[in-house]
Amino acid sequence: MMTSPNSNPLLQDWHTPYGLPPFGVIEAAQFAPAFEAALLQHRAELEAIATQAESPTFANTLARFDASGRLLGRLETVFYALAASATSPELQAVQRTLAAPLAAHSNAVYMHQALFKRLDALYQERQALGLTAQELRLLERVHLDFVRAGAKLIGAAQARYAQVMERLAELNTQFGQNVLADESNYRLVLSGEADLAGLPDFVRASAAQAATERGLPGQHVITLSRSHIVPFLTFSERRDLREQAWRAWTSRGETAGPTDNRAIAQEILSLRNEQARLHGHACFADYALADTMAGTRAAVTGLLSKVWEPALAAAEGERQALQAMMASLGHDFALEAWDWRFYSEKVRVARYDLQESEVKPYFQLDAMVAAAFDCAQRLFGLSFVAKPEVAGYHPDVKVYEVQNSDGSVRGLFLQDNFARTTKRSGAWMNALRWQANNGRVGIDRLPIIQNNNNFAKGAPGEPTLLSFDDARTLFHEFGHGLHGLLSDVEFERLSGTQVLRDFVELPSQIFEHWMSEPEVLKKHARHCQTGELIPDALLAKLKAAELFNQGYETVRYTASALVDLAIHSLSDEVAPDVVEFEAKTMAAYGLPAAIGMNHRLTHFQHLFSGSSYASGYYVYMWAEVLDCDAFDAFVEAGSAFDAQVAARLRECILQAGNSVEPAAAFRAFRGRDAAVEPMLKSRGLLPA
């Protein structure tokens, strides 16, 4: 049912705890009229800035621009949060309807000639304006935002650019919805003990819970959630079912029908190349990388090439160990992609006497959340106070008030940890409200940060158990969350994680290091049944096995990064068939079929559900260079919780947001540029 503007909760002041969206009364039908009103309001605000009689100053132009569009921004954060984490057919329909109009509004903002003229005048005189360092950074970043969005294009070129961006918004939306549909619709039903052969109790429990959630009580279901599919591929004795599950997982977006992403990805690539050409670049990769720390394709290729050959060599050694294990078991067939994890687990058990079923009971979700919170308290003085009386958008969401060491409120943190059919796959952080001081007072200045994971939920009354990788993911996203929560800047555009893409993963990846610190595990890793702390002997096994299978994992990641860069480096007006291109590229690089890629192009949401990581999947490794070197500062200080190093990390990296150029921010923390050797060492890729 439609609502009038006066009764639409999305357009009213939110008299809710901490200014959270009033999730309980929000309906999909309310978004279209709310956006219509918010877009009109934002355009009026921009017209007022652009047409004022006074000559442009930082205060009357740039500061006002940064403070404009607050209603629209508020709407967008709640809309996209729900679309990603708690969607519905009705909300997906609204998302498809609004994709082009919202892109058109962005075009109208960044191609507003009168507004850009004022900004450009300030930019040309920026060194003579007496600006603070943060004001200068804001001016440079916003001016670049306008230029990269087409502000300098004229006439037909600008009009075509607007058309391209609106069409891309529609295609990105459809791509993501298709992947979610393939994931949500798939279920591998395991019927009887024969189908369950080899599965440990924790895998059976999560499969039983998934079946219950899908209306199949008493049965077991494997979904395409990573927390389901990876354990199944690791433990299932049923090779035929492993192959079936693997093929479904890797063919998302590649099945003929309404969710086929092949033509969609191809059109996205063609339009991106046109976008790049309109900016004067030969290909989209050149356009995208121009505003990164890497800067060029050559720099990215240089990093990936340092890793690719050593990783292939390491993976070959791992393959030989798997083949030997297969031979010892009398399994006389070729090693396939759906076999690698299965035999790898057997090699790990034989080599290190370490079984996943032995480790996982010590990694309860609640305990790992407590561990992350404890690390944040010890490093940065933060406390996370549960607020069960504050409602999120789904019963799974837990809400925490974040307090500084003096008890003052730092922000609000929402954690949504479980997989479900209405939630996209993967793990991510976003902000329902960015920290900023410009024109804000009270609670409105403080951030509201959201973490999303996709863990397989335990049965009612039973703990949710995480794998080691799951626990690392939890800490990773929490690192992003701390980046948003600890932000302390004046202007919203510079807040939190709104930094260059190959810098944004530094705070998340450095925080992963604390998850595996013995000091942390000896405090928080307790057995889910006995309460016993993790034994030293098991910690020693984990330490001994930390580089196990790293060749496989590194090849899979790097393969996806290489394909991403390669396909966005094409200059053809019409993009190739993405499946054929992927296969040819990986054949040329010598990717073993039994290893495969982290993400195939037809479901690669990093690249095609939006443009943020397009030509940029390399950023995780680029940031790994930074994070490994940065964590070495704690190692050199003699403690993972050294107070002085933690204070520098907070001041130079986490608080600064985008108010400081990234390389300068890293140098301020580390005293020098990053070295690549700590990253290669952490992956076991340095030559002996």
XYZ file of C-alpha atoms in Angstrom:
688
model
C 0.000 0.000 0.000
C 1.346 3.421 -0.943
C 1.914 6.031 1.738
C 1.642 9.803 1.601
C 4.782 11.898 2.226
C 3.390 12.920 5.610
C 2.988 9.302 6.719
C 6.009 7.799 4.998
C 8.437 6.847 7.800
C 11.381 7.163 5.428
C 10.697 10.908 5.131
C 10.045 11.602 8.788
C 12.501 12.369 11.545
C 13.594 9.106 13.134
C 12.973 9.312 16.866
C 14.599 5.931 17.338
C 17.502 4.817 19.529
C 20.721 6.271 18.093
C 18.826 7.495 15.021
C 18.597 3.978 13.571
C 16.196 3.480 10.674
C 12.731 2.427 11.929
C 13.084 -1.002 10.342
C 9.862 -2.364 11.807
C 7.638 0.044 9.865
C 9.581 0.266 6.583
C 7.905 -1.282 3.519
C 9.236 -1.739 0.009
C 6.467 0.437 -1.479
C 7.630 3.422 0.565
C 11.007 3.729 -1.128
C 9.987 5.050 -4.561
C 8.012 8.067 -3.252
C 10.652 8.703 -0.591
C 13.431 8.759 -3.169
C 11.381 11.069 -5.384
C 11.117 13.576 -2.551
C 14.759 13.202 -1.509
C 16.052 13.681 -5.048
C 14.043 16.884 -5.439
C 15.340 18.163 -2.124
C 18.952 17.395 -3.026
C 18.669 19.114 -6.395
C 17.221 22.177 -4.707
C 20.149 22.233 -2.285
C 22.631 21.998 -5.147
C 20.887 24.749 -7.110
C 21.102 27.001 -4.064
C 24.855 26.374 -3.849
C 25.448 26.793 -7.578
C 23.395 29.951 -8.147
C 24.375 32.042 -5.121
C 25.657 35.510 -5.951
C 28.711 35.368 -3.706
C 32.016 34.284 -5.204
C 32.922 30.678 -4.374
C 34.618 30.003 -1.069
C 35.368 26.776 0.694
C 32.584 27.428 3.207
C 29.826 28.503 0.812
C 30.529 25.892 -1.848
C 32.542 22.842 -0.816
C 31.497 22.541 2.834
C 27.868 23.045 1.809
C 28.207 20.429 -0.917
C 29.605 17.917 1.571
C 26.677 18.607 3.919
C 24.034 18.416 1.199
C 21.858 15.432 0.355
C 21.555 14.178 3.924
C 18.005 12.887 3.391
C 19.025 11.140 0.178
C 22.096 9.648 1.816
C 20.018 8.375 4.708
C 17.596 6.723 2.302
C 20.327 5.141 0.205
C 22.068 3.551 3.178
C 18.935 1.851 4.494
C 17.756 0.871 1.000
C 21.005 -0.794 -0.039
C 21.469 -2.393 3.380
C 18.068 -4.072 3.119
C 18.574 -4.993 -0.544
C 21.792 -6.806 0.367
C 20.879 -8.328 3.726
C 17.104 -8.754 3.940
C 15.650 -8.510 0.462
C 12.294 -9.636 -0.921
C 10.721 -9.898 -4.374
C 9.024 -6.546 -3.744
C 12.266 -4.859 -2.717
C 14.131 -6.374 -5.666
C 11.499 -4.981 -8.030
C 11.958 -1.528 -6.495
C 15.718 -1.908 -6.810
C 15.428 -2.652 -10.534
C 13.020 0.257 -11.032
C 15.218 2.763 -9.193
C 18.601 1.727 -10.586
C 18.511 4.011 -13.631
C 16.832 7.036 -11.939
C 19.379 6.992 -9.108
C 22.211 6.793 -11.634
C 20.602 9.677 -13.543
C 20.573 11.741 -10.352
C 24.272 11.039 -9.805
C 24.905 12.211 -13.366
C 22.901 15.361 -12.698
C 24.977 16.094 -9.601
C 28.433 15.512 -11.043
C 27.668 17.032 -14.434
C 26.122 20.184 -12.937
C 28.086 22.775 -14.860
C 27.431 25.769 -12.608
C 28.335 23.808 -9.512
C 31.465 22.375 -11.107
C 32.499 25.842 -12.262
C 32.540 27.005 -8.648
C 34.429 23.930 -7.486
C 36.903 24.200 -10.337
C 37.565 27.851 -9.527
C 38.442 26.855 -5.959
C 40.571 23.981 -7.197
C 42.607 26.185 -9.530
C 43.377 28.570 -6.643
C 43.657 25.900 -3.939
C 47.231 26.664 -2.867
C 46.374 30.317 -2.222
C 43.209 29.757 -0.187
C 44.844 29.103 3.177
C 43.018 25.795 3.610
C 43.740 23.283 6.327
C 45.224 19.986 5.241
C 41.829 18.267 5.538
C 40.036 21.036 3.639
C 42.592 20.805 0.841
C 42.211 17.029 0.725
C 38.425 17.375 0.484
C 38.712 19.901 -2.348
C 41.086 17.684 -4.307
C 38.999 14.543 -3.798
C 35.638 16.130 -4.633
C 37.072 17.857 -7.701
C 38.426 14.508 -8.873
C 35.042 12.877 -8.177
C 33.434 15.365 -10.552
C 36.085 14.942 -13.255
C 35.942 11.130 -13.124
C 32.137 11.293 -13.325
C 32.202 13.293 -16.567
C 32.056 16.939 -15.459
C 34.599 17.991 -18.103
C 32.833 16.213 -20.954
C 30.818 18.442 -23.268
C 27.812 18.120 -25.526
C 27.044 14.737 -26.997
C 29.904 13.073 -25.096
C 28.426 14.050 -21.751
C 24.940 13.005 -22.791
C 26.221 9.614 -23.942
C 28.208 9.221 -20.734
C 25.019 9.710 -18.734
C 23.256 7.038 -20.796
C 26.121 4.601 -20.241
C 26.095 5.078 -16.465
C 22.330 4.622 -16.222
C 22.449 1.412 -18.237
C 25.362 0.120 -16.153
C 23.354 0.691 -12.974
C 20.541 -1.460 -14.352
C 22.921 -4.220 -15.425
C 24.848 -4.247 -12.136
C 21.576 -4.638 -10.253
C 20.392 -7.497 -12.460
C 23.743 -9.290 -12.230
C 23.662 -9.339 -8.431
C 20.036 -10.402 -8.277
C 20.751 -13.272 -10.681
C 23.566 -14.580 -8.494
C 21.346 -14.394 -5.407
C 18.587 -16.257 -7.257
C 20.948 -19.078 -8.263
C 22.251 -19.333 -4.713
C 18.839 -19.164 -3.069
C 17.190 -21.701 -5.372
C 19.834 -24.402 -5.075
C 19.652 -27.164 -2.511
C 21.449 -30.492 -2.469
C 19.231 -32.730 -0.368
C 21.152 -35.514 1.365
C 18.892 -38.538 1.775
C 20.025 -41.085 4.300
C 23.332 -42.140 5.770
C 24.849 -43.024 2.403
C 24.619 -39.356 1.278
C 26.051 -38.184 4.617
C 29.101 -40.445 4.470
C 32.219 -38.765 5.821
C 30.482 -35.647 7.117
C 31.453 -34.697 10.686
C 28.776 -33.829 13.222
C 29.210 -30.066 12.760
C 28.586 -30.338 8.993
C 25.549 -32.552 9.558
C 24.188 -30.108 12.130
C 24.479 -27.080 9.829
C 22.946 -29.079 6.937
C 20.042 -30.113 9.180
C 19.494 -26.496 10.229
C 19.547 -25.378 6.575
C 16.926 -28.022 5.781
C 14.716 -26.827 8.644
C 14.978 -23.220 7.441
C 13.888 -24.367 3.970
C 10.855 -26.274 5.184
C 12.465 -29.736 5.135
C 12.705 -30.674 8.821
C 14.420 -33.951 9.544
C 16.508 -33.823 6.366
C 19.917 -32.406 5.460
C 20.516 -29.723 2.824
C 23.748 -28.328 1.405
C 23.365 -24.788 0.063
C 25.751 -22.674 -2.005
C 26.781 -20.635 1.027
C 30.555 -20.907 1.375
C 30.139 -22.064 4.988
C 28.156 -25.036 3.650
C 29.852 -25.867 0.387
C 33.493 -25.800 1.504
C 33.031 -28.220 4.444
C 30.977 -30.508 2.191
C 33.717 -30.583 -0.443
C 36.253 -31.177 2.324
C 34.628 -34.132 4.055
C 32.026 -35.836 1.865
C 33.031 -39.382 0.877
C 30.520 -39.216 -1.965
C 32.611 -38.121 -4.945
C 29.520 -37.964 -7.161
C 27.804 -35.548 -4.779
C 30.970 -33.479 -4.380
C 31.068 -33.064 -8.156
C 27.386 -32.139 -8.250
C 27.797 -29.513 -5.529
C 31.009 -28.138 -7.051
C 29.442 -27.751 -10.487
C 26.463 -25.898 -9.033
C 28.762 -23.622 -7.023
C 31.053 -22.739 -9.905
C 28.323 -22.373 -12.550
C 26.273 -19.697 -10.786
C 25.204 -17.161 -13.381
C 26.083 -19.493 -16.251
C 22.893 -21.471 -16.736
C 20.627 -20.599 -19.638
C 17.465 -18.903 -18.471
C 16.407 -15.799 -16.576
C 19.478 -15.806 -14.280
C 22.083 -16.164 -17.036
C 24.774 -13.514 -16.468
C 26.908 -14.162 -19.542
C 25.342 -11.560 -21.822
C 24.941 -9.143 -18.905
C 28.650 -9.302 -18.021
C 29.559 -8.893 -21.688
C 27.423 -5.757 -22.021
C 28.832 -4.338 -18.777
C 32.361 -4.779 -20.115
C 31.515 -3.119 -23.445
C 29.917 -0.147 -21.706
C 32.844 0.205 -19.312
C 35.230 0.407 -22.233
C 33.064 3.102 -23.765
C 33.105 4.922 -20.428
C 36.903 4.734 -20.396
C 37.206 5.961 -23.983
C 35.032 8.968 -23.198
C 37.611 9.822 -20.528
C 40.443 9.393 -22.998
C 41.686 6.024 -21.706
C 42.424 3.025 -23.886
C 40.614 0.583 -21.607
C 38.628 0.465 -18.406
C 41.575 -0.807 -16.363
C 43.532 2.359 -17.173
C 40.593 4.525 -16.108
C 39.945 2.571 -12.899
C 43.583 2.317 -11.803
C 44.300 6.007 -12.330
C 42.767 6.679 -8.911
C 44.506 3.964 -6.899
C 47.773 3.518 -5.025
C 48.948 1.156 -7.773
C 48.196 3.712 -10.485
C 48.924 1.538 -13.528
C 48.356 -1.920 -14.966
C 52.111 -2.441 -14.933
C 52.256 -1.947 -11.169
C 49.438 -4.430 -10.599
C 50.944 -6.974 -12.992
C 54.294 -6.544 -11.273
C 52.825 -7.505 -7.906
C 50.764 -10.422 -9.207
C 53.689 -11.806 -11.215
C 55.853 -11.898 -8.096
C 53.323 -14.288 -6.625
C 52.017 -16.338 -9.560
C 55.005 -18.533 -10.436
C 56.023 -19.273 -6.810
C 52.392 -20.054 -6.012
C 52.107 -22.429 -8.982
C 55.279 -24.183 -7.853
C 53.958 -24.516 -4.306
C 50.626 -25.808 -5.603
C 52.394 -28.410 -7.727
C 54.120 -29.743 -4.634
C 50.742 -29.879 -2.920
C 49.232 -31.718 -5.908
C 51.925 -34.346 -5.749
C 51.147 -34.910 -2.063
C 47.463 -35.330 -2.917
C 48.251 -37.807 -5.681
C 50.381 -39.810 -3.262
C 47.529 -39.845 -0.763
C 45.104 -41.005 -3.475
C 47.479 -43.788 -4.485
C 47.849 -44.915 -0.859
C 44.066 -45.212 -0.653
C 43.842 -47.121 -3.929
C 41.938 -44.285 -5.646
C 42.968 -44.610 -9.269
C 41.444 -41.623 -11.065
C 42.497 -38.144 -12.103
C 42.446 -35.452 -9.428
C 39.594 -33.027 -10.172
C 38.549 -29.702 -8.717
C 35.912 -31.351 -6.522
C 38.602 -33.638 -5.084
C 41.276 -31.164 -3.987
C 39.819 -30.127 -0.639
C 38.844 -33.717 0.204
C 42.315 -35.184 -0.246
C 43.994 -32.062 1.079
C 42.243 -32.606 4.401
C 43.526 -36.190 4.477
C 47.092 -35.001 3.826
C 46.743 -32.380 6.557
C 45.598 -35.016 9.048
C 48.451 -37.337 8.097
C 51.112 -34.619 8.084
C 50.130 -32.592 11.127
C 47.742 -34.867 13.032
C 45.286 -31.990 12.710
C 41.625 -32.473 11.881
C 39.007 -29.791 11.274
C 36.629 -31.668 13.569
C 39.240 -31.332 16.330
C 39.698 -27.598 15.784
C 36.188 -26.338 15.120
C 34.660 -26.965 18.593
C 37.076 -24.348 19.966
C 35.831 -21.661 17.572
C 32.323 -20.825 18.724
C 30.881 -17.771 17.005
C 29.999 -15.990 20.252
C 33.473 -16.606 21.644
C 35.153 -15.292 18.486
C 32.957 -12.181 18.567
C 34.032 -11.678 22.184
C 37.662 -12.139 21.111
C 37.345 -9.457 18.433
C 35.721 -7.070 20.906
C 38.439 -7.791 23.481
C 41.178 -7.030 20.946
C 39.487 -3.718 20.096
C 39.341 -2.878 23.795
C 42.999 -3.713 24.426
C 44.229 -1.924 21.316
C 41.940 1.101 21.145
C 40.029 1.309 24.424
C 36.653 0.470 22.863
C 33.835 -1.369 24.640
C 30.915 -3.068 22.879
C 27.768 -3.045 25.010
C 24.954 -5.285 23.759
C 21.603 -3.550 23.264
C 19.077 -6.377 22.812
C 16.224 -3.913 23.249
C 17.273 -2.108 20.028
C 15.804 -3.796 16.952
C 17.749 -4.376 13.764
C 16.275 -5.228 10.361
C 16.257 -8.998 11.077
C 16.168 -11.122 14.245
C 19.705 -12.335 13.445
C 21.095 -8.802 13.811
C 22.787 -7.935 17.103
C 23.129 -4.280 18.066
C 25.963 -2.891 20.207
C 26.656 0.560 21.606
C 30.337 1.302 21.139
C 31.920 3.268 23.969
C 35.262 5.039 24.314
C 37.490 4.318 27.286
C 35.846 7.191 29.203
C 32.368 5.725 28.683
C 31.290 8.237 26.029
C 29.461 6.904 22.982
C 31.680 6.275 19.955
C 29.004 4.891 17.628
C 26.688 1.976 16.989
C 27.670 -1.435 15.636
C 25.298 -3.920 13.973
C 26.499 -7.465 13.373
C 24.595 -9.830 11.060
C 26.435 -13.142 10.968
C 24.215 -15.795 9.377
C 23.504 -16.944 5.841
C 19.890 -16.910 4.608
C 18.069 -16.958 1.289
C 17.259 -13.233 1.424
C 20.898 -12.191 1.846
C 23.606 -12.001 -0.766
C 26.642 -14.210 -0.343
C 30.034 -13.107 0.902
C 30.990 -10.817 3.754
C 31.028 -7.039 3.846
C 30.871 -3.871 5.925
C 28.779 -0.824 5.259
C 27.729 2.321 7.051
C 24.147 3.255 7.873
C 25.598 6.608 8.907
C 29.119 7.905 8.311
C 31.011 9.717 11.024
C 31.345 13.412 10.200
C 31.374 16.706 12.088
C 30.452 19.089 9.275
C 27.074 20.597 10.208
C 26.130 17.802 12.595
C 25.416 17.768 16.309
C 24.960 15.118 18.970
C 24.330 11.520 17.992
C 24.021 12.519 14.333
C 27.802 12.980 14.196
C 28.494 9.392 15.210
C 28.794 6.406 12.856
C 26.417 3.463 12.567
C 28.467 0.580 11.167
C 27.185 -2.768 9.936
C 29.079 -6.057 9.492
C 27.660 -8.894 7.401
C 28.880 -12.485 7.312
C 27.338 -15.681 5.935
C 28.049 -18.364 8.494
C 26.034 -21.584 8.645
C 23.779 -21.229 11.686
C 23.830 -23.887 14.389
C 20.636 -25.672 15.388
C 18.408 -23.968 17.992
C 20.096 -24.238 21.364
C 23.385 -25.340 19.791
C 26.425 -23.099 19.270
C 27.438 -21.940 15.815
C 30.931 -23.270 15.146
C 33.338 -21.506 12.818
C 36.164 -22.846 10.752
C 39.552 -21.157 11.087
C 38.821 -19.327 7.827
C 35.373 -18.289 9.081
C 36.949 -16.813 12.212
C 39.454 -14.954 10.048
C 36.574 -13.549 7.976
C 34.841 -12.376 11.157
C 37.978 -10.486 12.219
C 38.477 -9.153 8.671
C 35.064 -7.528 8.504
C 35.429 -6.278 12.063
C 38.629 -4.525 10.956
C 36.575 -2.680 8.343
C 34.076 -1.938 11.094
C 36.772 -0.383 13.287
C 37.861 1.753 10.327
C 34.330 3.163 10.208
C 33.842 3.417 13.975
C 37.163 5.115 14.751
C 36.951 7.627 11.915
C 37.460 11.165 13.232
C 37.158 13.626 10.356
C 35.265 16.801 9.621
C 33.769 15.904 6.262
C 31.610 12.934 5.263
C 33.376 12.417 1.927
C 36.585 11.660 3.823
C 35.066 9.414 6.467
C 35.919 5.841 7.374
C 36.434 3.349 4.574
C 35.909 5.872 1.760
C 39.582 5.611 0.849
C 41.369 4.358 -2.246
C 40.347 0.798 -3.034
C 43.810 -0.723 -2.618
C 44.171 0.927 0.794
C 40.748 0.057 2.194
C 41.717 -3.563 2.898
C 44.660 -2.597 5.132
C 42.589 -2.071 8.321
C 40.588 -5.246 7.705
C 43.518 -7.486 6.855
C 45.816 -6.290 9.616
C 43.097 -7.109 12.154
C 43.095 -10.724 10.922
C 46.512 -11.144 12.549
C 45.058 -10.893 16.045
C 42.645 -13.772 15.411
C 45.495 -16.277 15.295
C 47.587 -14.755 18.077
C 48.175 -17.449 20.751
C 47.585 -14.796 23.397
C 44.078 -14.242 22.023
C 43.224 -17.890 21.446
C 44.432 -18.943 24.893
C 41.872 -16.524 26.324
C 38.860 -17.020 24.062
C 39.078 -20.356 22.219
C 37.141 -22.683 24.533
C 35.643 -26.066 23.711
C 31.919 -25.697 23.019
C 31.016 -28.628 25.287
C 33.651 -28.798 28.024
C 34.636 -25.132 28.274
C 38.279 -26.204 28.175
C 40.698 -23.644 26.735
C 42.410 -24.666 23.523
C 45.397 -26.876 24.458
C 48.961 -25.796 23.729
C 49.449 -28.963 21.706
C 46.581 -28.030 19.375
C 47.904 -24.476 19.038
C 51.269 -25.939 18.079
C 49.605 -28.048 15.386
C 47.783 -24.999 14.031
C 51.052 -23.060 13.944
C 52.854 -25.901 12.174
C 50.100 -26.164 9.565
C 49.584 -22.429 8.931
C 51.243 -22.521 5.497
C 49.562 -25.765 4.476
C 47.747 -25.552 1.109
C 48.823 -21.923 0.646
C 49.888 -22.626 -2.930
C 46.334 -23.706 -3.745
C 44.739 -20.719 -2.012
C 47.191 -18.222 -3.533
C 46.747 -19.595 -7.054
C 42.948 -19.428 -6.759
C 43.016 -15.806 -5.606
C 45.676 -14.657 -8.042
C 43.929 -16.372 -10.960
C 40.790 -14.346 -10.308
C 42.828 -11.142 -10.027
C 44.657 -11.850 -13.281
C 41.442 -12.561 -15.193
C 39.852 -9.405 -13.779
C 42.784 -7.275 -14.916
C 43.017 -9.002 -18.292
C 39.382 -8.637 -19.280
C 39.292 -4.984 -18.188
C 42.485 -4.328 -20.173
C 40.772 -5.075 -23.494
C 40.157 -2.091 -25.733
C 37.608 -3.722 -28.040
C 34.300 -1.938 -28.507
C 32.478 -5.242 -28.121
C 33.603 -7.393 -25.222
C 34.239 -11.101 -25.766
C 32.241 -14.023 -24.442
C 33.309 -13.996 -20.792
C 33.409 -17.773 -20.358
C 35.603 -18.273 -23.415
C 37.888 -15.390 -22.438
C 38.272 -16.726 -18.911
C 39.185 -20.194 -20.172
C 41.717 -18.894 -22.733
C 43.344 -16.540 -20.236
C 43.744 -19.180 -17.566
C 45.074 -21.679 -20.097
C 47.690 -19.123 -21.144
C 48.725 -18.639 -17.508
C 48.797 -22.381 -16.923
C 46.119 -22.570 -14.246
C 45.637 -26.232 -13.256
C 42.024 -27.286 -13.749
C 42.059 -29.119 -10.413
C 42.668 -25.806 -8.631
C 40.372 -23.336 -10.376
C 39.570 -19.763 -9.386
C 38.123 -18.054 -6.341
C 35.429 -16.435 -8.488
C 34.447 -17.127 -12.070
C 33.293 -14.157 -14.129
C 29.616 -15.158 -14.343
C 29.169 -14.786 -10.574
C 32.033 -12.398 -9.769
C 30.022 -9.848 -7.805
C 33.129 -7.852 -6.861
C 33.375 -6.958 -10.548
C 29.849 -6.897 -11.912
C 27.375 -6.064 -9.127
C 29.055 -2.674 -9.084
C 32.287 -1.126 -10.303
C 34.164 -0.650 -7.024
C 36.445 -3.671 -7.476
C 36.435 -3.823 -11.296
C 40.113 -3.991 -12.348
C 40.668 -4.040 -8.600
C 40.437 -7.570 -7.257
C 44.232 -7.324 -6.879
C 43.681 -4.939 -3.957
C 43.565 -7.704 -1.354
C 47.141 -8.653 -2.200
C 48.255 -5.035 -2.501
C 46.829 -4.387 0.952
C 48.394 -7.635 2.200
C 51.788 -6.126 1.431
C 50.771 -3.196 3.630
C 49.157 -5.223 6.414
C 51.973 -7.767 6.820
C 54.561 -5.011 6.989
C 52.337 -2.992 9.331
C 51.802 -5.903 11.733
C 55.563 -6.383 11.828
C 55.652 -3.078 13.720
C 53.912 -4.877 16.595
C 56.273 -7.844 16.237
C 59.282 -5.528 16.397
C 57.832 -3.848 19.491
C 57.621 -7.220 21.203
C 53.853 -7.374 21.696
C 50.765 -7.666 19.511
C 49.147 -5.184 21.921
C 51.952 -2.646 22.204
C 50.248 0.571 23.279
C 52.442 2.970 21.314
C 52.141 1.076 18.038
C 48.374 0.713 18.546
C 48.094 4.452 19.133
C 49.960 5.141 15.884
C 47.743 2.681 14.004
C 44.655 4.419 15.326
C 45.911 7.956 14.669
C 47.597 7.464 11.299
C 45.317 4.903 9.651
C 41.966 4.292 11.374
C 41.025 7.805 12.488
C 42.326 9.505 9.367
C 39.866 8.035 6.869
C 40.616 9.654 3.515
C 41.853 12.905 5.039
C 45.459 11.893 4.266
C 46.906 10.486 1.054
C 47.268 6.708 1.639
C 50.998 6.316 1.017
C 51.646 9.264 3.337
C 49.357 7.734 5.960
C 51.284 4.451 5.831
C 54.630 6.231 6.070
C 53.366 8.199 9.072
C 52.547 4.905 10.783
C 55.530 2.801 9.686
C 58.183 5.439 9.128
C 58.813 4.205 5.579
C 57.119 2.660 2.546
C 55.950 -0.945 2.764
C 58.187 -3.862 1.802
C 56.826 -6.870 -0.086
C 58.905 -9.523 1.724
C 56.676 -9.868 4.824
C 53.699 -10.727 2.577
C 55.673 -13.312 0.603
C 56.920 -14.804 3.859
C 53.404 -14.988 5.295
C 52.336 -17.079 2.283
C 55.427 -19.275 2.305
C 56.498 -17.959 -1.108
C 59.993 -16.669 -0.325
C 62.730 -18.846 -1.850
C 64.443 -21.089 0.680
